[in-house]
Coordinates of C-alpha atoms in Angstrom, one line a residue:
M48 CA 12.1 3.7 -19.3
K49 CA 8.3 2.6 -19.7
T50 CA 5.7 3.5 -16.9
G51 CA 4.3 0.6 -16.4
Q52 CA 7.2 -1.4 -16.0
I53 CA 8.7 1.0 -13.3
V54 CA 5.4 0.0 -11.4
V55 CA 6.2 -3.2 -12.0
D56 CA 9.9 -3.0 -11.0
G57 CA 8.7 -0.9 -8.0
L58 CA 5.7 -3.5 -6.7
T59 CA 8.3 -6.4 -7.1
R60 CA 10.9 -4.9 -5.1
L61 CA 8.1 -3.9 -2.3
G62 CA 7.1 -7.5 -2.4
E63 CA 10.5 -8.4 -1.6
L64 CA 10.2 -6.1 1.1
A65 CA 7.3 -6.9 2.5
P66 CA 7.4 -10.6 2.2
A67 CA 3.9 -10.9 4.0
G68 CA 1.8 -8.5 1.0
F69 CA 1.4 -4.7 0.6
A70 CA -1.6 -2.1 -0.3
I71 CA -0.7 0.6 -2.2
A72 CA -3.2 3.5 -3.4
L73 CA -1.8 6.0 -5.8
H74 CA -3.0 9.2 -6.5
V75 CA -6.4 9.3 -4.3
R76 CA -9.0 12.2 -5.1
F77 CA -12.4 11.5 -3.3
Q78 CA -11.5 8.3 -2.0
T79 CA -10.8 6.5 -4.7
P80 CA -7.5 5.9 -5.6
S81 CA -6.2 6.7 -9.8
Y82 CA -4.7 3.1 -9.1
M83 CA -5.1 0.7 -6.3
F84 CA -2.1 -2.6 -6.0
E85 CA -2.6 -5.6 -3.4
S86 CA -0.7 -8.5 -2.6
Y87 CA -2.1 -9.3 0.8
P88 CA -3.7 -12.9 1.3
P89 CA -6.4 -13.2 -0.5
S90 CA -8.3 -14.1 2.9
W91 CA -7.1 -10.9 4.3
L92 CA -7.8 -8.6 1.5
E93 CA -11.8 -11.0 1.8
T94 CA -11.6 -10.2 6.0
Y95 CA -11.1 -6.7 5.5
A96 CA -13.7 -6.4 2.9
R97 CA -16.4 -8.1 4.5
E98 CA -16.5 -6.9 7.7
G99 CA -15.6 -2.9 6.7
F100 CA -12.2 -2.2 7.6
L101 CA -11.4 0.7 5.8
L102 CA -13.5 2.8 7.8
Q103 CA -12.1 1.5 11.4
D104 CA -8.6 0.8 10.0
P105 CA -6.1 3.2 11.9
T106 CA -3.6 3.0 9.6
V107 CA -5.8 4.8 7.2
H108 CA -6.8 7.4 9.5
W109 CA -3.7 7.9 10.8
A110 CA -2.2 8.4 6.8
M111 CA -5.5 10.8 5.4
Q112 CA -4.6 12.9 7.7
H113 CA -1.0 13.0 8.1
A114 CA 2.3 12.4 5.9
G115 CA 5.2 10.8 6.6
T116 CA 5.8 7.0 8.0
K117 CA 4.2 5.4 10.8
R118 CA 5.0 1.9 12.4
W119 CA 1.7 -0.2 13.0
S120 CA 3.4 -1.3 15.9
E121 CA 2.7 2.4 17.1
F122 CA -1.1 2.4 16.8
G123 CA -2.3 -0.2 19.0
A124 CA -4.1 2.6 21.5
F125 CA -5.9 4.0 18.2
D126 CA -6.7 0.1 17.2
E127 CA -10.4 0.5 18.7
A128 CA -12.2 -2.3 16.2
D129 CA -8.9 -3.8 16.4
V130 CA -8.0 -3.9 12.7
L131 CA -4.1 -4.8 13.4
A132 CA -4.7 -7.8 15.3
R133 CA -7.3 -9.3 13.2
A134 CA -4.9 -8.6 9.9
R135 CA -1.7 -10.5 12.5
A136 CA -4.2 -13.3 12.6
H137 CA -3.2 -13.6 8.8
G138 CA 0.4 -12.9 8.6
L139 CA 0.8 -9.6 8.4
V140 CA 2.3 -9.0 11.7
H141 CA 4.4 -5.9 11.6
G142 CA 3.9 -2.8 9.2
I143 CA 4.5 0.2 8.3
T144 CA 2.4 3.0 6.6
H145 CA 3.5 6.0 4.4
S146 CA 1.8 8.1 2.9
I147 CA 2.5 10.9 0.2
H148 CA 0.4 14.3 0.3
D149 CA 1.2 16.7 -2.4
G150 CA -1.1 18.9 -2.7
T151 CA -3.2 17.8 -5.5
A152 CA -3.2 13.8 -4.4
L153 CA -2.5 11.6 -1.7
S154 CA -1.1 8.0 -2.0
I155 CA -1.2 5.3 1.0
G156 CA 1.4 2.6 1.1
G157 CA 1.3 -0.1 3.6
L158 CA 3.4 -3.1 3.8
A159 CA 3.9 -6.3 6.2
R160 CA 6.1 -9.1 7.2
P161 CA 5.3 -11.4 9.0
D162 CA 8.4 -12.2 11.1
R163 CA 10.3 -8.3 12.7
E164 CA 9.8 -5.1 12.4
F165 CA 11.2 -3.5 9.0
T166 CA 14.8 -2.2 9.6
A167 CA 15.3 1.2 9.1
Y168 CA 17.0 1.0 5.8
E169 CA 13.9 -1.4 4.4
T170 CA 12.1 1.7 5.7
R171 CA 13.5 4.3 3.5
E172 CA 13.4 2.0 0.6
A173 CA 10.1 1.3 0.9
C174 CA 9.6 4.8 1.3
E175 CA 11.4 6.0 -1.7
I176 CA 10.4 3.1 -3.6
L177 CA 6.9 4.9 -3.1
Q178 CA 7.5 8.6 -3.9
H179 CA 8.7 7.4 -7.0
L180 CA 5.4 5.1 -8.3
H181 CA 3.4 8.1 -7.1
D182 CA 6.0 10.4 -9.3
V183 CA 5.5 8.0 -12.5
T184 CA 1.6 7.5 -12.3
H185 CA 1.0 11.4 -11.8
R186 CA -1.1 11.3 -14.9
R187 CA -3.9 8.8 -15.8
E188 CA -2.5 6.1 -18.3
T189 CA -3.6 2.4 -18.8
L190 CA -0.7 0.3 -17.9
G191 CA -1.5 -2.3 -20.2
T192 CA -1.5 -5.7 -20.9
D193 CA 1.5 -6.5 -20.6
V194 CA 1.8 -5.2 -16.8
S195 CA -1.7 -6.5 -15.8
A196 CA -0.5 -10.1 -17.0
T197 CA 2.5 -9.8 -14.7
L198 CA 1.5 -8.4 -11.9
R199 CA -1.4 -11.3 -12.1
E200 CA 2.2 -14.0 -12.0
M201 CA 3.2 -11.8 -9.4
A202 CA -0.7 -12.2 -7.2
V203 CA -1.1 -8.5 -7.4
V204 CA -4.4 -7.6 -7.7
M205 CA -3.6 -4.0 -9.5
T206 CA -7.3 -1.9 -10.0
Q207 CA -7.8 1.3 -12.0
R208 CA -9.8 4.0 -12.3
P209 CA -11.5 4.5 -15.1
D210 CA -11.1 7.9 -16.9

């Protein structure tokens, strides 16, 4: 199976697991991901960018320093800017953050639900998908216009760092 189809299939399943959306940054180097996939509501993406929440987001701070998975409900004491409270106002009520550190690169995924916490099974499956996406995209390559069109149809915003 081609890399583009693996990415589409993985993101499709993540969208099912995370009905409030996700943000996936693959192979972050020098604070820039090779691939960025976002399906959070546009209102939240706009607010997040306008308010500069990336620099204040406790989930991102944690993921930069730790490998593994953490529920958003565990970040309360570390959310001085109330980023997660603001996210809840946009339907991102329950979430997980998963981070992969492989020595040369970092990949981070944030996934959200509006209705309940992720189950242990859903969390495991999401982490396995994120690891697979990390593994298959280790070489920077263009995923192609067909993949870009499919992702747009799925309401997933994709950014690729140019070579």
